[in-house]
Short mmCIF file of C-alpha atoms and ligand atoms in Angstrom, two decimals:
data_model
loop_
_atom_site.label_atom_id
_atom_site.label_comp_id
_atom_site.label_asym_id
_atom_site.label_seq_id
_atom_site.Cartn_x
_atom_site.Cartn_y
_atom_site.Cartn_z
CA MET A 1 -0.11 -0.34 -0.02
CA ILE A 2 1.59 2.88 -1.03
CA ARG A 3 0.19 6.44 0.40
CA ASN A 4 -1.49 7.76 -2.27
CA GLU A 5 -3.46 4.36 -2.17
CA LEU A 6 -5.46 5.22 1.02
CA THR A 7 -8.98 6.09 1.68
CA SER A 8 -9.65 9.69 3.39
CA LYS A 9 -13.00 11.47 4.61
CA ASN A 10 -12.70 14.71 6.61
CA GLY A 11 -9.20 14.61 6.57
CA HIS A 12 -9.79 11.23 8.14
CA LEU A 13 -8.09 7.48 7.28
CA ILE A 14 -10.61 4.92 6.38
CA ILE A 15 -9.43 1.25 7.23
CA GLY A 16 -12.24 -0.90 5.28
CA GLY A 17 -15.01 1.67 6.03
CA VAL A 18 -14.32 2.78 8.73
CA ASP A 19 -13.12 5.85 10.70
CA SER A 20 -9.85 5.04 11.79
CA VAL A 21 -9.43 8.03 14.63
CA ASP A 22 -12.71 6.61 15.52
CA LEU A 23 -11.33 3.43 16.16
CA ALA A 24 -8.06 4.52 18.64
CA LYS A 25 -10.60 6.59 20.37
CA LYS A 26 -12.56 3.05 21.26
CA TYR A 27 -10.10 0.21 21.26
CA GLY A 28 -7.20 2.93 22.53
CA THR A 29 -3.64 2.46 21.32
CA PRO A 30 -1.54 0.79 19.67
CA LEU A 31 -4.07 -0.71 18.23
CA TYR A 32 -3.21 -3.58 14.84
CA VAL A 33 -6.41 -3.18 12.35
CA PHE A 34 -6.86 -5.64 9.07
CA ASP A 35 -9.11 -4.63 6.90
CA ILE A 36 -10.99 -8.38 6.10
CA GLU A 37 -12.20 -7.26 2.49
CA MET A 38 -8.52 -6.80 1.26
CA ILE A 39 -7.85 -10.84 2.86
CA ARG A 40 -10.33 -12.38 0.69
CA SER A 41 -9.40 -10.16 -2.27
CA GLN A 42 -5.70 -11.27 -2.13
CA ILE A 43 -7.01 -14.81 -1.67
CA ARG A 44 -8.96 -14.10 -4.65
CA LYS A 45 -6.83 -13.29 -6.95
CA PHE A 46 -4.57 -16.36 -6.15
CA LYS A 47 -7.24 -18.61 -7.07
CA ALA A 48 -8.70 -17.09 -10.30
CA ALA A 49 -4.52 -17.38 -11.74
CA PHE A 50 -4.44 -20.21 -11.27
CA GLU A 51 -7.83 -21.18 -13.03
CA GLU A 52 -7.15 -19.02 -15.69
CA ASN A 53 -4.17 -20.89 -15.88
CA ASP A 54 -5.72 -23.93 -15.58
CA LEU A 55 -4.04 -26.07 -12.71
CA ASN A 56 -5.50 -27.67 -9.87
CA TYR A 57 -3.88 -25.70 -7.52
CA GLN A 58 -4.56 -25.79 -3.25
CA ILE A 59 -3.27 -21.87 -1.67
CA SER A 60 -2.31 -22.56 1.15
CA TYR A 61 -1.82 -19.04 4.21
CA ALA A 62 1.21 -19.55 5.78
CA SER A 63 -0.25 -18.77 9.07
CA LYS A 64 2.67 -17.58 10.88
CA ALA A 65 2.55 -14.27 9.18
CA PHE A 66 -0.37 -14.06 11.74
CA ALA A 67 -2.15 -16.78 13.66
CA VAL A 68 -4.99 -16.26 15.91
CA LYS A 69 -8.72 -17.49 15.96
CA ALA A 70 -10.38 -14.94 13.46
CA ILE A 71 -7.75 -15.02 10.69
CA TYR A 72 -8.04 -18.74 11.35
CA GLN A 73 -11.65 -18.46 10.33
CA VAL A 74 -11.68 -16.08 7.82
CA MET A 75 -9.42 -18.85 6.00
CA LYS A 76 -11.92 -21.47 6.72
CA GLN A 77 -14.66 -18.96 5.03
CA GLU A 78 -12.54 -18.51 1.77
CA ASN A 79 -11.78 -22.64 1.80
CA ALA A 80 -8.34 -21.52 1.76
CA HIS A 81 -5.54 -24.45 3.30
CA ILE A 82 -3.30 -23.17 5.75
CA ASP A 83 0.01 -23.96 7.12
CA VAL A 84 1.21 -24.20 11.27
CA VAL A 85 4.77 -24.02 11.90
CA SER A 86 4.55 -25.03 15.86
CA GLY A 87 2.25 -26.59 18.28
CA GLY A 88 0.50 -23.37 19.84
CA GLU A 89 -0.41 -22.36 15.78
CA LEU A 90 -1.94 -25.95 15.42
CA PHE A 91 -3.97 -25.88 18.83
CA THR A 92 -5.37 -22.24 17.25
CA ALA A 93 -6.73 -23.15 14.19
CA LEU A 94 -8.05 -26.40 15.69
CA GLU A 95 -10.01 -24.01 18.86
CA ALA A 96 -10.62 -21.45 15.87
CA GLY A 97 -12.93 -24.58 14.72
CA PHE A 98 -10.30 -24.66 11.41
CA PRO A 99 -10.85 -28.32 9.41
CA SER A 100 -7.41 -30.09 10.52
CA ASP A 101 -7.49 -32.20 6.88
CA LYS A 102 -6.78 -29.10 5.77
CA ILE A 103 -3.56 -28.17 7.71
CA SER A 104 0.08 -29.07 6.67
CA PHE A 105 2.33 -29.00 9.74
CA HIS A 106 5.44 -27.40 9.09
CA GLY A 107 9.28 -26.63 11.01
CA ASN A 108 13.11 -27.81 11.35
CA ASN A 109 12.57 -29.78 14.68
CA LYS A 110 8.67 -30.78 15.40
CA SER A 111 8.56 -32.50 19.03
CA TYR A 112 7.57 -36.03 19.58
CA ALA A 113 4.53 -34.62 21.00
CA GLU A 114 3.95 -31.87 17.99
CA LEU A 115 3.38 -35.25 15.65
CA GLU A 116 1.29 -37.19 17.62
CA MET A 117 -0.87 -33.82 18.04
CA ALA A 118 -0.88 -33.36 14.52
CA VAL A 119 -1.71 -37.37 13.74
CA LYS A 120 -4.27 -37.31 16.11
CA ASN A 121 -6.25 -34.52 15.04
CA HIS A 122 -6.17 -36.42 11.36
CA ILE A 123 -3.76 -33.37 10.14
CA GLY A 124 -4.18 -32.35 6.21
CA VAL A 125 0.13 -33.83 5.80
CA ILE A 126 3.43 -33.32 7.79
CA ILE A 127 5.70 -31.89 5.66
CA LEU A 128 8.96 -33.34 7.06
CA ASP A 129 12.28 -31.33 6.72
CA ASN A 130 14.56 -34.26 8.30
CA PHE A 131 15.43 -37.54 8.51
CA HIS A 132 15.28 -37.15 12.94
CA GLU A 133 11.86 -36.07 11.96
CA ILE A 134 10.91 -39.30 9.62
CA GLU A 135 12.48 -41.62 12.37
CA LEU A 136 9.98 -40.00 14.96
CA LEU A 137 6.77 -40.18 13.18
CA SER A 138 7.68 -43.59 12.19
CA ASP A 139 7.52 -43.39 15.50
CA VAL A 140 4.14 -41.81 16.39
CA LEU A 141 2.75 -43.80 13.66
CA GLN A 142 3.60 -47.34 14.93
CA SER A 143 2.28 -45.74 18.98
CA ASN A 144 -0.90 -44.81 17.45
CA ASN A 145 -0.90 -46.84 14.95
CA ALA A 146 -2.22 -44.17 12.42
CA SER A 147 -0.99 -43.43 9.06
CA VAL A 148 -0.50 -39.43 7.43
CA ASN A 149 -0.31 -37.90 3.96
CA VAL A 150 3.04 -36.39 4.13
CA MET A 151 5.40 -34.28 2.09
CA LEU A 152 9.48 -34.03 1.64
CA ARG A 153 10.72 -29.85 2.14
CA LEU A 154 13.28 -30.18 -0.32
CA THR A 155 16.32 -27.51 -0.62
CA PRO A 156 16.88 -27.71 -4.18
CA GLY A 157 19.18 -24.89 -4.18
CA ILE A 158 17.97 -22.33 -6.00
CA SER A 159 17.80 -18.18 -3.74
CA ALA A 160 15.30 -15.83 -5.14
CA HIS A 161 17.24 -12.61 -4.82
CA THR A 162 15.65 -11.36 -1.79
CA HIS A 163 16.63 -9.91 2.00
CA LYS A 164 19.26 -12.61 3.26
CA TYR A 165 18.09 -12.99 6.41
CA ASP A 166 14.86 -14.42 4.04
CA GLN A 167 16.65 -16.72 2.15
CA THR A 168 16.00 -20.02 2.96
CA GLY A 169 15.94 -22.34 -0.35
CA GLN A 170 19.69 -22.31 -0.32
CA THR A 171 22.10 -25.54 -0.22
CA ASP A 172 23.14 -24.40 3.30
CA SER A 173 20.23 -23.79 4.55
CA LYS A 174 18.83 -25.34 8.21
CA PHE A 175 15.79 -26.29 6.08
CA GLY A 176 14.30 -29.71 3.90
CA PHE A 177 16.37 -32.07 2.09
CA ASP A 178 19.28 -31.06 0.63
CA VAL A 179 18.85 -32.41 -3.39
CA GLU A 180 22.08 -32.19 -4.43
CA SER A 181 23.92 -34.48 -2.24
CA GLY A 182 20.96 -37.56 -2.87
CA GLN A 183 19.43 -36.43 0.60
CA ALA A 184 15.98 -36.32 -0.73
CA SER A 185 16.25 -39.40 -2.90
CA GLN A 186 17.18 -41.58 0.22
CA ALA A 187 14.45 -39.36 1.94
CA ALA A 188 11.76 -40.20 -0.48
CA LYS A 189 12.89 -43.86 -0.28
CA ALA A 190 12.42 -44.15 3.68
CA VAL A 191 9.10 -43.04 3.28
CA LEU A 192 8.00 -45.26 0.32
CA ASN A 193 8.42 -47.75 2.48
CA ASN A 194 7.04 -47.60 4.96
CA LYS A 195 3.21 -48.04 4.78
CA GLN A 196 1.95 -45.69 7.48
CA MET A 197 3.16 -42.49 5.26
CA ASN A 198 1.39 -41.80 2.63
CA LEU A 199 3.89 -39.57 0.26
CA LEU A 200 1.10 -37.24 -1.25
CA GLY A 201 4.57 -34.66 -2.60
CA ILE A 202 7.41 -32.75 -2.41
CA HIS A 203 8.18 -29.14 -1.53
CA ALA A 204 10.30 -25.83 -1.60
CA HIS A 205 10.20 -22.50 -0.31
CA ILE A 206 12.97 -20.00 -1.77
CA GLY A 207 12.45 -17.22 0.34
CA SER A 208 10.47 -14.64 0.90
CA GLN A 209 9.66 -11.07 0.04
CA ILE A 210 9.95 -11.74 -3.61
CA PHE A 211 9.87 -9.87 -6.47
CA GLY A 212 11.36 -11.28 -9.78
CA THR A 213 9.18 -14.39 -11.68
CA GLU A 214 12.71 -15.64 -12.48
CA GLY A 215 13.39 -17.55 -8.65
CA PHE A 216 9.61 -19.57 -8.85
CA ILE A 217 10.33 -20.15 -12.71
CA MET A 218 13.64 -21.88 -11.99
CA LEU A 219 12.45 -24.10 -8.86
CA ALA A 220 8.99 -24.89 -10.86
CA LYS A 221 11.12 -26.58 -13.93
CA LYS A 222 13.48 -27.63 -10.82
CA MET A 223 10.95 -29.47 -9.60
CA MET A 224 9.61 -31.35 -11.98
CA GLU A 225 12.74 -32.27 -12.81
CA ILE A 226 13.12 -33.81 -9.42
CA ALA A 227 9.87 -35.74 -10.28
CA LYS A 228 10.71 -37.13 -13.55
CA GLN A 229 14.09 -38.48 -10.77
CA LEU A 230 11.79 -39.65 -8.98
CA LYS A 231 9.71 -41.41 -11.12
CA GLU A 232 13.10 -42.95 -13.13
CA GLU A 233 14.50 -44.06 -9.23
CA PHE A 234 10.70 -45.27 -8.14
CA ASN A 235 8.19 -45.76 -10.01
CA TYR A 236 6.71 -42.85 -7.77
CA TRP A 237 4.85 -39.72 -9.14
CA PRO A 238 3.85 -36.89 -6.90
CA GLN A 239 0.21 -35.39 -6.66
CA VAL A 240 1.41 -32.64 -5.23
CA ILE A 241 4.28 -29.87 -6.15
CA ASN A 242 3.86 -27.10 -3.34
CA LEU A 243 6.22 -24.15 -4.17
CA GLY A 244 6.16 -22.35 -1.00
CA GLY A 245 5.30 -18.93 -0.36
CA GLY A 246 7.49 -15.72 -0.61
CA PHE A 247 5.51 -13.49 -2.90
CA GLY A 248 6.35 -9.91 -2.60
CA ILE A 249 4.64 -6.89 -1.40
CA SER A 250 4.77 -3.19 -1.67
CA TYR A 251 5.71 -1.76 1.86
CA ASN A 252 6.99 1.75 0.04
CA GLN A 253 7.74 2.91 -3.63
CA ASP A 254 10.89 1.15 -4.10
CA ASP A 255 9.48 -1.70 -3.92
CA ASP A 256 8.05 -3.22 -7.07
CA PRO A 257 5.45 -5.97 -6.55
CA ILE A 258 4.04 -8.79 -9.75
CA SER A 259 0.69 -9.57 -9.35
CA ALA A 260 -0.93 -13.07 -9.18
CA SER A 261 -1.50 -13.62 -11.58
CA GLU A 262 1.56 -12.83 -13.26
CA PHE A 263 3.48 -15.02 -10.83
CA ILE A 264 1.27 -17.99 -11.99
CA SER A 265 0.64 -17.44 -15.47
CA LYS A 266 4.39 -17.99 -15.60
CA ILE A 267 4.82 -20.59 -12.94
CA ALA A 268 2.30 -22.61 -15.33
CA ALA A 269 3.56 -21.86 -18.61
CA GLU A 270 6.89 -23.28 -17.57
CA LEU A 271 4.91 -26.22 -15.90
CA LYS A 272 3.52 -26.88 -18.53
CA LYS A 273 6.85 -27.39 -20.94
CA SER A 274 6.67 -30.22 -19.29
CA ASP A 275 5.56 -34.00 -21.25
CA GLU A 276 4.68 -35.43 -18.18
CA ASN A 277 1.35 -34.84 -16.43
CA VAL A 278 1.76 -31.57 -14.00
CA PRO A 279 0.81 -32.22 -10.36
CA GLU A 280 -1.85 -30.69 -8.24
CA ILE A 281 0.66 -27.02 -7.43
CA TRP A 282 0.45 -25.79 -3.94
CA ILE A 283 1.38 -22.10 -2.77
CA GLU A 284 2.17 -21.13 0.54
CA PRO A 285 1.41 -17.08 0.61
CA GLY A 286 1.94 -15.99 4.00
CA ARG A 287 2.81 -12.22 3.80
CA SER A 288 1.57 -11.38 0.54
CA ILE A 289 -2.11 -13.09 1.82
CA VAL A 290 -2.31 -10.09 4.88
CA GLY A 291 0.79 -7.89 5.11
CA ALA A 292 -1.29 -5.02 2.93
CA SER A 293 -4.68 -5.36 5.36
CA GLY A 294 -2.47 -4.41 8.01
CA TYR A 295 -2.41 -1.41 10.28
CA THR A 296 -1.12 -0.28 13.44
CA LEU A 297 -2.20 2.92 14.69
CA TYR A 298 -0.02 4.75 17.38
CA THR A 299 -1.18 8.37 19.34
CA ILE A 300 2.21 10.73 19.31
CA GLY A 301 3.17 11.90 22.38
CA SER A 302 6.58 13.06 22.43
CA ARG A 303 9.07 14.73 20.21
CA LYS A 304 12.80 15.57 20.18
CA ASP A 305 14.61 18.16 18.50
CA VAL A 306 18.40 17.60 17.65
CA PRO A 307 20.52 20.50 16.04
CA GLN A 308 21.36 19.39 12.84
CA HIS A 309 19.87 16.41 12.72
CA LEU A 310 15.94 14.75 12.10
CA PRO A 311 13.82 15.48 15.14
CA TYR A 312 12.32 11.89 16.65
CA VAL A 313 8.76 11.81 17.51
CA SER A 314 7.54 9.46 19.26
CA VAL A 315 4.95 6.74 20.15
CA ASP A 316 2.94 4.40 22.34
CA GLY A 317 4.14 1.40 20.62
CA GLY A 318 7.45 -0.07 18.87
CA MET A 319 9.48 -2.84 18.96
CA GLY A 320 7.25 -5.36 21.39
CA ASP A 321 4.30 -5.05 18.43
CA ASN A 322 6.78 -4.59 15.19
CA ILE A 323 10.12 -5.83 15.93
CA ARG A 324 11.03 -5.68 11.49
CA PRO A 325 12.46 -2.63 11.97
CA ALA A 326 14.65 -3.14 14.51
CA LEU A 327 15.51 -6.84 13.69
CA TYR A 328 16.21 -6.42 9.84
CA GLN A 329 15.84 -3.12 9.27
CA ALA A 330 12.20 -3.55 7.66
CA LYS A 331 11.33 -0.42 5.42
CA TYR A 332 7.37 1.23 6.58
CA GLU A 333 5.81 4.54 5.73
CA ALA A 334 3.27 5.64 8.15
CA VAL A 335 0.37 8.97 7.42
CA VAL A 336 -1.34 10.66 10.13
CA ALA A 337 -4.16 9.46 10.35
CA ASN A 338 -6.24 12.42 11.91
CA LYS A 339 -4.28 14.69 9.24
CA MET A 340 -5.02 12.93 5.91
CA ASP A 341 -5.86 16.24 4.41
CA GLU A 342 -2.16 18.87 6.25
CA LYS A 343 0.81 19.32 3.73
CA ASP A 344 4.29 17.09 5.21
CA VAL A 345 6.25 20.06 6.56
CA GLU A 346 9.40 18.06 8.19
CA THR A 347 10.90 14.53 7.93
CA ALA A 348 11.34 12.64 11.50
CA HIS A 349 12.45 9.92 12.92
CA ILE A 350 9.34 7.29 14.46
CA ALA A 351 10.63 6.40 17.33
CA GLY A 352 9.18 3.38 19.99
CA LYS A 353 8.17 3.46 23.32
CA TYR A 354 10.67 0.60 24.44
CA CYS A 355 14.01 0.93 25.95
CA GLU A 356 16.36 0.24 23.11
CA SER A 357 18.14 3.20 20.84
CA GLY A 358 17.63 0.43 17.53
CA ASP A 359 13.73 1.13 18.43
CA ILE A 360 13.20 3.55 15.51
CA LEU A 361 10.29 2.24 13.71
CA ILE A 362 10.41 4.31 10.27
CA ASP A 363 13.83 5.79 10.05
CA LYS A 364 13.20 9.33 7.74
CA GLN A 365 8.83 9.64 7.54
CA ALA A 366 7.38 13.02 6.16
CA LEU A 367 4.93 14.60 8.22
CA PRO A 368 2.41 17.55 8.99
CA LYS A 369 2.98 19.63 11.52
CA THR A 370 1.88 16.61 14.26
CA LYS A 371 1.68 17.15 18.35
CA PRO A 372 0.86 14.63 21.51
CA GLY A 373 -2.85 12.78 20.31
CA ASP A 374 -2.44 13.07 16.84
CA ILE A 375 -2.64 8.89 15.98
CA LEU A 376 0.26 7.56 13.63
CA ALA A 377 -0.69 4.30 11.19
CA ILE A 378 1.91 2.53 10.18
CA LEU A 379 1.08 0.90 6.70
CA ASP A 380 1.72 -2.98 5.98
CA THR A 381 2.19 -3.99 9.04
CA GLY A 382 -0.27 -7.60 8.74
CA ALA A 383 2.58 -9.85 8.31
CA TYR A 384 5.23 -10.68 10.77
CA GLY A 385 3.58 -7.90 13.54
CA TYR A 386 1.35 -9.18 15.58
CA SER A 387 2.54 -12.25 15.63
CA MET A 388 5.66 -11.43 16.81
CA ALA A 389 4.54 -9.28 19.36
CA MET A 390 6.35 -9.72 22.88
CA ASN A 391 6.02 -8.64 25.80
CA TYR A 392 9.78 -6.48 26.38
CA ASN A 393 9.96 -3.77 29.01
CA ARG A 394 6.22 -5.61 30.34
CA ASN A 395 4.57 -3.75 27.34
CA PRO A 396 1.02 -5.57 27.10
CA ARG A 397 0.86 -6.56 23.40
CA PRO A 398 -1.88 -4.62 21.60
CA ALA A 399 -5.54 -5.45 20.66
CA VAL A 400 -6.43 -6.34 17.46
CA VAL A 401 -9.57 -5.33 15.42
CA PHE A 402 -11.39 -6.87 11.93
CA VAL A 403 -12.79 -4.11 10.20
CA GLU A 404 -14.95 -4.55 7.32
CA ASN A 405 -18.58 -3.53 5.47
CA GLY A 406 -18.07 0.03 7.80
CA GLN A 407 -18.21 -2.62 10.86
CA SER A 408 -15.00 -3.34 13.43
CA LYS A 409 -14.79 -5.96 15.25
CA LEU A 410 -12.49 -7.05 18.32
CA VAL A 411 -10.70 -10.34 18.07
CA VAL A 412 -7.94 -9.97 20.00
CA LYS A 413 -7.96 -8.48 23.58
CA ARG A 414 -5.63 -5.65 25.07
CA GLU A 415 -3.44 -7.51 26.85
CA THR A 416 -3.34 -6.35 30.84
CA TYR A 417 -0.86 -6.00 33.66
CA GLN A 418 -2.79 -8.22 35.34
CA ASP A 419 -1.97 -11.14 31.94
CA LEU A 420 1.30 -9.77 32.39
CA ILE A 421 1.64 -11.40 35.74
CA SER A 422 -0.41 -14.41 35.04
CA LEU A 423 2.20 -16.63 34.64
CA ASP A 424 4.78 -15.36 37.23
CA CYS A 425 4.88 -17.00 40.39
CA ASP A 426 6.41 -15.83 43.69
CA TYR A 427 9.07 -16.94 45.60
C1 PLP B 1 7.65 -17.97 6.63
C2 PLP B 1 7.10 -19.55 4.96
C3 PLP B 1 6.28 -19.14 3.66
C4 PLP B 1 5.05 -17.87 3.97
O1 PLP B 1 6.33 -17.17 3.43
P1 PLP B 1 5.36 -15.34 3.00
O2 PLP B 1 6.61 -14.44 2.60
O3 PLP B 1 5.54 -14.61 4.60
O4 PLP B 1 5.14 -16.33 1.75
C5 PLP B 1 5.31 -20.35 3.28
N1 PLP B 1 6.05 -21.23 3.34
C6 PLP B 1 6.39 -21.35 4.46
C7 PLP B 1 7.63 -22.89 4.49
C8 PLP B 1 7.42 -20.94 5.03
O5 PLP B 1 8.43 -21.28 6.01
#
């Protein structure tokens, strides 16, 4: 979302038909606000792209981007699948009433207890990551006299152009079975020999916040080659090729994301070059589904002017509700939600309230004249924002509100001081 795509009325930022300044008043700040129609529309764009290209597909929302009961319920309404990466995400999804057969379970170090929880709840597919996990799962299946669908997470040696912290597809990665060295084939053999595991297909995830299509085209090609090898070696043809997530979104004018339809049509064209049957194609978008739909509303407080330097404008949240700028220099843009009609007059650092010099939410933000009590809205905070929130300095985590059709609904309560000590024991 860039600033000039926003809607405003009477100088106030409007989100999903609702006045954001009213939201800040009603629910307090810091506040996460999600425009749910945008989320639905992102999913529908992916679906339409697959249908236009005549591919069998599945959209599996990578829920680590934002994982609360209400978002799992939206995914259920949209008939999407979901990825989870922990017992906690799995628990949340199940408690939300999300159908277990549409859940994929990821992670490079799932525990026996997590695998057993997945198996007992008849989860859709476990994405196997390493040899230790094959053994653990085999034990779980034996002691529960159960069977389960699995996929193999592969590291096909492709790294898409992106921020280095986000690269997970290259050979030197903690994730997946390496293809080059024969680990992938060894893993396939182990799984195919296990009667309690049904090998649904192969998976790879090459990175995050990816803008170019080349990485995905290379990946599609490589995965078809790997499928052919599996056919030659084991007379096995995958039912599913899972190409992971990582589709980029625009956090500012410099980011130039590619549309779902362009991504998917290029992938489809590559897959169809093969004379083999094209398996069902699954993708796992996280950021591109929820990123642009999220806003964080803050109240502006103190200000520090530094001679010959940019001023610091502080807000009532910071790294505890959005750690991405401190963690990997993520860039955001903001607007003053109650001054949408006013001209920018200065550039300032937007500082958080946490006791860390690195707690700067935005390094350089153009602002109109501001005063304490103004509402700052940081844009595109829907992905990896609330899901990474924490209680540093014993600040309670914010509330989360969904807006749709001009209505707002509280979906996560604001933490209280009492909540903060609820796990503490006296000594
Ligand atoms: C994180 C992750 C995703 C989602 O990545 P986005 O950049 O949010 O789209 C998808 N698949 C796997 C395996 C992941 O780890």
